[in-house]
JSON list of C-alpha atoms in Angstrom, two decimals:
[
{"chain": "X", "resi": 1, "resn": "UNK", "atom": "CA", "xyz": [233.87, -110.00, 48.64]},
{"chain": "X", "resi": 2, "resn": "UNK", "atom": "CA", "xyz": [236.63, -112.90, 48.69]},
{"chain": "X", "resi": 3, "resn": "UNK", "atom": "CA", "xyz": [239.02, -111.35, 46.20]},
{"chain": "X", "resi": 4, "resn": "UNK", "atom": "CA", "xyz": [239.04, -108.03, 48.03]},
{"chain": "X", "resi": 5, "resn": "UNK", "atom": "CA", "xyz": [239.31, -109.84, 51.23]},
{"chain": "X", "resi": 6, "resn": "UNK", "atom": "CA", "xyz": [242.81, -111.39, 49.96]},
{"chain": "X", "resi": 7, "resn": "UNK", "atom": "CA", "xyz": [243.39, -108.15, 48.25]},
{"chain": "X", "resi": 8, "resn": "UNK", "atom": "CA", "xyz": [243.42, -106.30, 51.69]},
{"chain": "X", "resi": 9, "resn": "UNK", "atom": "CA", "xyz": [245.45, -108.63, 53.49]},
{"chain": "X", "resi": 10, "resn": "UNK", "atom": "CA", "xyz": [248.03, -109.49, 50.78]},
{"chain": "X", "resi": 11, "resn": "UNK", "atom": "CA", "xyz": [248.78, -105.80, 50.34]},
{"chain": "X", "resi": 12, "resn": "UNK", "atom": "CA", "xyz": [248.76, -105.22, 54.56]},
{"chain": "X", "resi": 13, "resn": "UNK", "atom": "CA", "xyz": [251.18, -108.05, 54.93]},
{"chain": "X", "resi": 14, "resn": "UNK", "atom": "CA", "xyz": [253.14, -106.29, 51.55]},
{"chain": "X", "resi": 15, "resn": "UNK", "atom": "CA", "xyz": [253.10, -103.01, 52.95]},
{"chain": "X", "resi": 16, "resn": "UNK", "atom": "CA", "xyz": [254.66, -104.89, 56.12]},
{"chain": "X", "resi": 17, "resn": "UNK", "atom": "CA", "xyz": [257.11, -107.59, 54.90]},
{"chain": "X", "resi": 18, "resn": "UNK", "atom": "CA", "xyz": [260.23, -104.56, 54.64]},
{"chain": "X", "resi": 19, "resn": "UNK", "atom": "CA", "xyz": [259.76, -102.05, 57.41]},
{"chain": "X", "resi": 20, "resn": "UNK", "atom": "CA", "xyz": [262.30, -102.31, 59.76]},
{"chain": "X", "resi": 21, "resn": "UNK", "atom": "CA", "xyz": [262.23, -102.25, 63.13]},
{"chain": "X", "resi": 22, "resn": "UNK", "atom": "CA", "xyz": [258.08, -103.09, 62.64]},
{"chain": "X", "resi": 23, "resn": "UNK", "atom": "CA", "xyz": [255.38, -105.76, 64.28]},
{"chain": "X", "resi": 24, "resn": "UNK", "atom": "CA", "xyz": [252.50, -106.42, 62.55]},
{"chain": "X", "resi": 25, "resn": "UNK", "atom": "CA", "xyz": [249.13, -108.10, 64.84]},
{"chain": "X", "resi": 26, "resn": "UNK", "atom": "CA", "xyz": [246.81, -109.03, 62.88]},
{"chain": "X", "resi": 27, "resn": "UNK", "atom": "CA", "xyz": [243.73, -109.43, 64.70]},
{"chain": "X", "resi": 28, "resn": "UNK", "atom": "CA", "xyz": [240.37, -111.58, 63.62]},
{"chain": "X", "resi": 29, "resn": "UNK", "atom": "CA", "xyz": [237.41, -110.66, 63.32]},
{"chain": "X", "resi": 30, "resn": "UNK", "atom": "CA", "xyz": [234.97, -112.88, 65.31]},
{"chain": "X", "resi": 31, "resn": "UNK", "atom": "CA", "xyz": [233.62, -114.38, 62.50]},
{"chain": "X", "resi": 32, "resn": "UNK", "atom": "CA", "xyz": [237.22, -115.38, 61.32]},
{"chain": "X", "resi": 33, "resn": "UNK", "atom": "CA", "xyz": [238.22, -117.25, 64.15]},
{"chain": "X", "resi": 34, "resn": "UNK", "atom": "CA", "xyz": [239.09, -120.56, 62.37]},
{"chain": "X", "resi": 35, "resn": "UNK", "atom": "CA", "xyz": [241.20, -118.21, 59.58]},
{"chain": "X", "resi": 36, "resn": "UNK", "atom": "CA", "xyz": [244.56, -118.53, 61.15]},
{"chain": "X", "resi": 37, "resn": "UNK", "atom": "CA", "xyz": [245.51, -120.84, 58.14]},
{"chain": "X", "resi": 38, "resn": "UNK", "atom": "CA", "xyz": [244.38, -118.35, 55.53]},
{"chain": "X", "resi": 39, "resn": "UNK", "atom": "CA", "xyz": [246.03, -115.49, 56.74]},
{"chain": "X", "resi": 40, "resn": "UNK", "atom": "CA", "xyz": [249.43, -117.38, 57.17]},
{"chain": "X", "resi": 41, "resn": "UNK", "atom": "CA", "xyz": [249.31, -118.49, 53.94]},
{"chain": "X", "resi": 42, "resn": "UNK", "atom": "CA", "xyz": [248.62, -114.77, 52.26]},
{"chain": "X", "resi": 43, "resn": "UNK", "atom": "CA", "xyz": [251.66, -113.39, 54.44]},
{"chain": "X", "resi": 44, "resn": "UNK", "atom": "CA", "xyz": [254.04, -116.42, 53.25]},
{"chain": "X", "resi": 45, "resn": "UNK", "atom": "CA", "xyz": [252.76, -115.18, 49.85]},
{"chain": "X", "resi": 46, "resn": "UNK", "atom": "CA", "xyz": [253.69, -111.53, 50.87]},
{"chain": "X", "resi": 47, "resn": "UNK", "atom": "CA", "xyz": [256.74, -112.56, 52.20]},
{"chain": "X", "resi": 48, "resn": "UNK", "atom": "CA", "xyz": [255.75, -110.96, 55.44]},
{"chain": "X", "resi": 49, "resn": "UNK", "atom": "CA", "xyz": [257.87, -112.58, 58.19]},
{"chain": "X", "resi": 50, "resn": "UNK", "atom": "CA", "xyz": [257.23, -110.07, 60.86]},
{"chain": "X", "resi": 51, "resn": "UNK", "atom": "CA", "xyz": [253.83, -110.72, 62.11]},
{"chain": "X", "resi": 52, "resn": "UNK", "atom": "CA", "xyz": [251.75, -112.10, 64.61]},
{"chain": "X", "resi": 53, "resn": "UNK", "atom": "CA", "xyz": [248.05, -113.34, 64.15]},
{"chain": "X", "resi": 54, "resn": "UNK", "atom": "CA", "xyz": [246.00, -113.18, 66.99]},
{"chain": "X", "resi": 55, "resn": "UNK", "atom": "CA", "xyz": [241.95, -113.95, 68.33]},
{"chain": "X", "resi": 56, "resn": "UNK", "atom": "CA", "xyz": [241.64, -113.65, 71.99]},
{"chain": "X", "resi": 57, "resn": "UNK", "atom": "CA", "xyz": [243.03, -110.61, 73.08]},
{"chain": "X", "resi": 58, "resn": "UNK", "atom": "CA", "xyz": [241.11, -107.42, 74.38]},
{"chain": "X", "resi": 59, "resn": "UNK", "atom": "CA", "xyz": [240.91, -105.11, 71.32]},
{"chain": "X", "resi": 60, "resn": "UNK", "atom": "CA", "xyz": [241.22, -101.79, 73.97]},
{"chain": "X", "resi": 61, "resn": "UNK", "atom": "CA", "xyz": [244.16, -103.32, 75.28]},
{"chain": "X", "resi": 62, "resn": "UNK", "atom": "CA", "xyz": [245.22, -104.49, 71.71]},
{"chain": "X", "resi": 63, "resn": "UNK", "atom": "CA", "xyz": [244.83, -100.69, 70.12]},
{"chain": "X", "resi": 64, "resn": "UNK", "atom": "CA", "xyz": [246.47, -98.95, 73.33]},
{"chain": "X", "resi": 65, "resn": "UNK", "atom": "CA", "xyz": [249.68, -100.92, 72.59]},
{"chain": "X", "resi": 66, "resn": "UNK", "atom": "CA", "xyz": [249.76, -99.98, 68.92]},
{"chain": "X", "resi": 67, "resn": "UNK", "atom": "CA", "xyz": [251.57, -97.70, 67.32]},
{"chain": "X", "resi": 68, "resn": "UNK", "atom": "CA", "xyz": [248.81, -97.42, 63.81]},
{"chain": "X", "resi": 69, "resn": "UNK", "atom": "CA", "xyz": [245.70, -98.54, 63.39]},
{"chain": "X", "resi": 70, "resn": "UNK", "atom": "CA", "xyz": [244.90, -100.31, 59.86]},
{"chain": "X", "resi": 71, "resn": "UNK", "atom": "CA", "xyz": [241.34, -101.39, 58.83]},
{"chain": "X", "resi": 72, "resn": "UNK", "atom": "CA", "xyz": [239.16, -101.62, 56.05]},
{"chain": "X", "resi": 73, "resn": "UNK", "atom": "CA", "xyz": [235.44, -101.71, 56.99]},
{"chain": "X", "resi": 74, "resn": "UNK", "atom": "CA", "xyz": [235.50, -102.17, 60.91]},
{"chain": "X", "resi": 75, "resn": "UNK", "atom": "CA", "xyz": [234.03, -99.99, 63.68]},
{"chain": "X", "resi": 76, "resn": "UNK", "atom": "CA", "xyz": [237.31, -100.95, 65.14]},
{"chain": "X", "resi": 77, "resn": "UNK", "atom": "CA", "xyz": [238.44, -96.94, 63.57]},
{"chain": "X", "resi": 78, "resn": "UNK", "atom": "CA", "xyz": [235.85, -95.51, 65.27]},
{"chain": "X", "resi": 79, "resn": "UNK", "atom": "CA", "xyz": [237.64, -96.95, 68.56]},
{"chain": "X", "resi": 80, "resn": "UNK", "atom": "CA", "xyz": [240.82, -96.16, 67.64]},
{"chain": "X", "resi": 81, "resn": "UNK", "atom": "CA", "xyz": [239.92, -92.04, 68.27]},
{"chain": "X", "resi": 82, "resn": "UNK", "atom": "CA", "xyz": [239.52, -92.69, 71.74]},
{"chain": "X", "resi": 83, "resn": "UNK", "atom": "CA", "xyz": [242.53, -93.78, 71.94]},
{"chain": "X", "resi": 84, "resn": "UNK", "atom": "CA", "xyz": [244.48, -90.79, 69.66]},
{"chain": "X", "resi": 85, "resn": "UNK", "atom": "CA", "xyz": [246.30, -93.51, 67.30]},
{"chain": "X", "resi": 86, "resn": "UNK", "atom": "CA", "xyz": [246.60, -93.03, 63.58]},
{"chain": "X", "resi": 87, "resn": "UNK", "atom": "CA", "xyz": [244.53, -94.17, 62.10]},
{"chain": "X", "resi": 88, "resn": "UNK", "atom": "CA", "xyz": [244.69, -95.79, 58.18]},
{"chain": "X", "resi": 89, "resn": "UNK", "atom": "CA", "xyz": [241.74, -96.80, 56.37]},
{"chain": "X", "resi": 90, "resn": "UNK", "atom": "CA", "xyz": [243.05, -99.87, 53.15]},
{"chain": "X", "resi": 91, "resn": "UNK", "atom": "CA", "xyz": [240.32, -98.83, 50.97]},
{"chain": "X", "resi": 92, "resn": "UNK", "atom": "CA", "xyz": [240.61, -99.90, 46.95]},
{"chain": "X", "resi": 93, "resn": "UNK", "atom": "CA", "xyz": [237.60, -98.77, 45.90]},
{"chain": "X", "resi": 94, "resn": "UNK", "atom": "CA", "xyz": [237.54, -95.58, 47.38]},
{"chain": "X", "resi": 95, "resn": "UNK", "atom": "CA", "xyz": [234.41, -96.00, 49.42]},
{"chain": "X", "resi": 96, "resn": "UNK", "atom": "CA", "xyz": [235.34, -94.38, 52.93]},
{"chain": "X", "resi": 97, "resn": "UNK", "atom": "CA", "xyz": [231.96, -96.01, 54.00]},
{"chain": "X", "resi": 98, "resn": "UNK", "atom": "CA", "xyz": [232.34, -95.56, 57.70]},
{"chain": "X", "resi": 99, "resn": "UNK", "atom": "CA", "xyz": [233.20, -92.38, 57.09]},
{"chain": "X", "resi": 100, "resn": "UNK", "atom": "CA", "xyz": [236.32, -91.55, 58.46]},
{"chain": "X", "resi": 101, "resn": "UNK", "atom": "CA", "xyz": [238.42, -90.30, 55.80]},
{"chain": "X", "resi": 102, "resn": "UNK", "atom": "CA", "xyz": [235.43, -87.29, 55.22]},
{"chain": "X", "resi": 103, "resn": "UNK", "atom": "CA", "xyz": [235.77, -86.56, 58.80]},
{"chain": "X", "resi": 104, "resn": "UNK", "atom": "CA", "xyz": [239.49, -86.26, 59.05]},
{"chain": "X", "resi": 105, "resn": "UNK", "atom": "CA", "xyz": [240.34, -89.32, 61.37]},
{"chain": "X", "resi": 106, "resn": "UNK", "atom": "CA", "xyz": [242.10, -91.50, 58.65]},
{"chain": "X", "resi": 107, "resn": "UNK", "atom": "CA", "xyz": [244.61, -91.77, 55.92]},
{"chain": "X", "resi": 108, "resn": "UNK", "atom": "CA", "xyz": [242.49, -93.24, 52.90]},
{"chain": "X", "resi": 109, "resn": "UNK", "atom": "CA", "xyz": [245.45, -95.95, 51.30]},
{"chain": "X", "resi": 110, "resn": "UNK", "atom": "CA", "xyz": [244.19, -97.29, 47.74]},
{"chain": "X", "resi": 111, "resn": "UNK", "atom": "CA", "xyz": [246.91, -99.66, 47.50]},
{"chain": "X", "resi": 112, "resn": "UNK", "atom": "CA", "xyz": [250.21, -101.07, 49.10]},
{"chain": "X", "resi": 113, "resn": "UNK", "atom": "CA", "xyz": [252.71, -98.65, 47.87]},
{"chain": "X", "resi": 114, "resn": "UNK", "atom": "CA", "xyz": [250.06, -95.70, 49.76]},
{"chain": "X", "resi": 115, "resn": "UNK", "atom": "CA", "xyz": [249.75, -97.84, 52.15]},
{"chain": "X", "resi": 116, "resn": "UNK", "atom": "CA", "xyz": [253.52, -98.10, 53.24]},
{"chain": "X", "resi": 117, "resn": "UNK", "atom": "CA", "xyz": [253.75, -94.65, 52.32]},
{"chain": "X", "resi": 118, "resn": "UNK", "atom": "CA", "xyz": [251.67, -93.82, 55.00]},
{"chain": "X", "resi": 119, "resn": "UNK", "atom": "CA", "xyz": [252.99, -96.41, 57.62]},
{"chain": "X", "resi": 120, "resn": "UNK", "atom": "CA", "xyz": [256.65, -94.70, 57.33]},
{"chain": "X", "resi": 121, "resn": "UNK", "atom": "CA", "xyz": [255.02, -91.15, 57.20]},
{"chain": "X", "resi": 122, "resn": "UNK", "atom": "CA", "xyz": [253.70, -92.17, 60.64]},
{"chain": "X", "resi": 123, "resn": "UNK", "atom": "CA", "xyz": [256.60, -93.91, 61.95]},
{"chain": "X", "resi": 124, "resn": "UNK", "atom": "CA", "xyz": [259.08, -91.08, 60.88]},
{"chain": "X", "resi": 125, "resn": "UNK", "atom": "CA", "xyz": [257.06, -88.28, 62.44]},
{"chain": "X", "resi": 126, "resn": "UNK", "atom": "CA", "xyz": [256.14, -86.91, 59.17]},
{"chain": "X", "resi": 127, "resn": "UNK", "atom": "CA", "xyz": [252.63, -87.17, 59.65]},
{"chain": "X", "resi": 128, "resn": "UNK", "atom": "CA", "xyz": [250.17, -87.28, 62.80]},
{"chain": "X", "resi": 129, "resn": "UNK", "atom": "CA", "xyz": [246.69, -87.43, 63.43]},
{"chain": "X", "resi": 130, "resn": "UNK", "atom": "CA", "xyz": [244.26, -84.60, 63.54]},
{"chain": "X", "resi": 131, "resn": "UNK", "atom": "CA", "xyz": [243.66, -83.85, 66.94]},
{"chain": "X", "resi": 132, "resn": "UNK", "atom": "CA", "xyz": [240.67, -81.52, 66.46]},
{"chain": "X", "resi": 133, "resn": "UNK", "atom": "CA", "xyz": [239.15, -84.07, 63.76]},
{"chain": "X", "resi": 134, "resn": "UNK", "atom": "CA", "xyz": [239.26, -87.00, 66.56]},
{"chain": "X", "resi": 135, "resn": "UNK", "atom": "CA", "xyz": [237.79, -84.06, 69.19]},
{"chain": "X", "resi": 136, "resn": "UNK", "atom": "CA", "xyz": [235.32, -83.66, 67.15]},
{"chain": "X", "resi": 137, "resn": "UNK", "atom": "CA", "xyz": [234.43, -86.95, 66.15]},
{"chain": "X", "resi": 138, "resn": "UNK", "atom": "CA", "xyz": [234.09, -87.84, 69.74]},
{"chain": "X", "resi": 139, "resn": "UNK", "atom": "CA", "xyz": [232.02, -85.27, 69.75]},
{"chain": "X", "resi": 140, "resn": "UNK", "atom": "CA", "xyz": [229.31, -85.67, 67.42]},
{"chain": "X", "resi": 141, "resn": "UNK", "atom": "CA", "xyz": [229.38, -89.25, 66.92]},
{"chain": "X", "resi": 142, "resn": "UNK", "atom": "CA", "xyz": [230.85, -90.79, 70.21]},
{"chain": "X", "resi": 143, "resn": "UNK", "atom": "CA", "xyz": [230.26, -88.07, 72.69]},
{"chain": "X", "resi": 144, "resn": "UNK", "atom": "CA", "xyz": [229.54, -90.27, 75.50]},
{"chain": "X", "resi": 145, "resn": "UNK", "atom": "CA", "xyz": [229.79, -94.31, 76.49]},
{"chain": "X", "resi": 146, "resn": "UNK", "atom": "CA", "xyz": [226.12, -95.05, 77.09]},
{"chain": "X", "resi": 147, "resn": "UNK", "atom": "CA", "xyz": [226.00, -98.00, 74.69]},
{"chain": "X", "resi": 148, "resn": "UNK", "atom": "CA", "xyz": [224.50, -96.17, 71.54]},
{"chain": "X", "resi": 149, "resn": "UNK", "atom": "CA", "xyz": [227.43, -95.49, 70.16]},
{"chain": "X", "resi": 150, "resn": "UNK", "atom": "CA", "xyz": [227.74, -98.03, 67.42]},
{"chain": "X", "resi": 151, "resn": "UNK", "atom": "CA", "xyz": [224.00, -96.61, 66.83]},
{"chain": "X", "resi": 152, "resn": "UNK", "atom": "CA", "xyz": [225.13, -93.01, 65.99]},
{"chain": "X", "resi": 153, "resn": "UNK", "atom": "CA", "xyz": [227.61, -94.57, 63.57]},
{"chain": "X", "resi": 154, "resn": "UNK", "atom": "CA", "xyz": [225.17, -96.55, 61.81]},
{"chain": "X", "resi": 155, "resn": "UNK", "atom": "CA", "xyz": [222.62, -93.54, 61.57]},
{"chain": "X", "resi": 156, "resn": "UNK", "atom": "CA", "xyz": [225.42, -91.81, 60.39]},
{"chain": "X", "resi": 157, "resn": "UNK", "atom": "CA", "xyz": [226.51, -94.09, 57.76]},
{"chain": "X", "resi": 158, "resn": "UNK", "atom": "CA", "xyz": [222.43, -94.86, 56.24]},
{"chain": "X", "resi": 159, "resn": "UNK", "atom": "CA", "xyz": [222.24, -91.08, 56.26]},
{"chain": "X", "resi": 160, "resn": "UNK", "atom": "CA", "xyz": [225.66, -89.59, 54.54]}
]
């Protein structure tokens, strides 16, 4: 959905644009390689001047140097447990469809103002993940590496 695509990012790079002290990456999807010019254009909208967009670059390595973890509709917050980062799920229509906000792993944001909300929460200590929701999400969805793990989400997904 185009308008809910700009929708998500304008209200990331809002959410953004006046937190101190803050870096935002924004990292593309595969199949948004060639957006670099898009999403500069929503954050000079936003007036987001703190950010970086980025392609090549490891996701692991990428989510292991962040402090939170915002996504709308990726597998990308099913990675992030591994790692024990917050995790925030930008999510207007209130879908949760991967999931995660049922099973305790993310903040569900509607909007920019919950969305920043959320952010500083995190960034002032006042909130933290759920470390027996990310056990045992690791546990029953992600239990092991053996390459079927995107798999179990899916089945997961069809079947909640």
């Amino acid at each position: 959905d185009p308008e809910l695509r700009e929708k998500s990012a304008f209200d990331v790079f809002t959410a953004m644009s006046n937190i101190p002290n803050t870096h935002l990456v924004v990292k593309l999807h595969p199949a948004e390689k060639n957006d670099m010019t898009y999403y500069k254009e929503i954050a000079r909208k936003a007036g987001c001047i703190n950010y970086q967009i980025i392609y090549h670059i490891d996701l692991y390595l990428l989510i292991s140097l962040s402090d939170i973890v915002i996504t709308c509709f990726s597998t990308v917050g099913a990675e992030t447990v591994y790692f024990n980062k917050p995790l925030i799920i930008l999510d207007h229509l209130k879908q949760d469809i991967q999931g995660y906000h049922k099973e305790g792993i993310a903040y569900q944001a509607t909007d920019q103002e919950e969305l920043k909300n959320y952010i500083l929460k995190f960034l002032n200590g006042q909130l933290s993940i759920n470390a027996e929701n990310y056990s045992n999400y690791i546990r029953n969805f992600a239990f092991k590496i053996d390459g079927h793990v995107a798999e179990r989400i899916i089945d997961f997904i069809k079947n909640n």
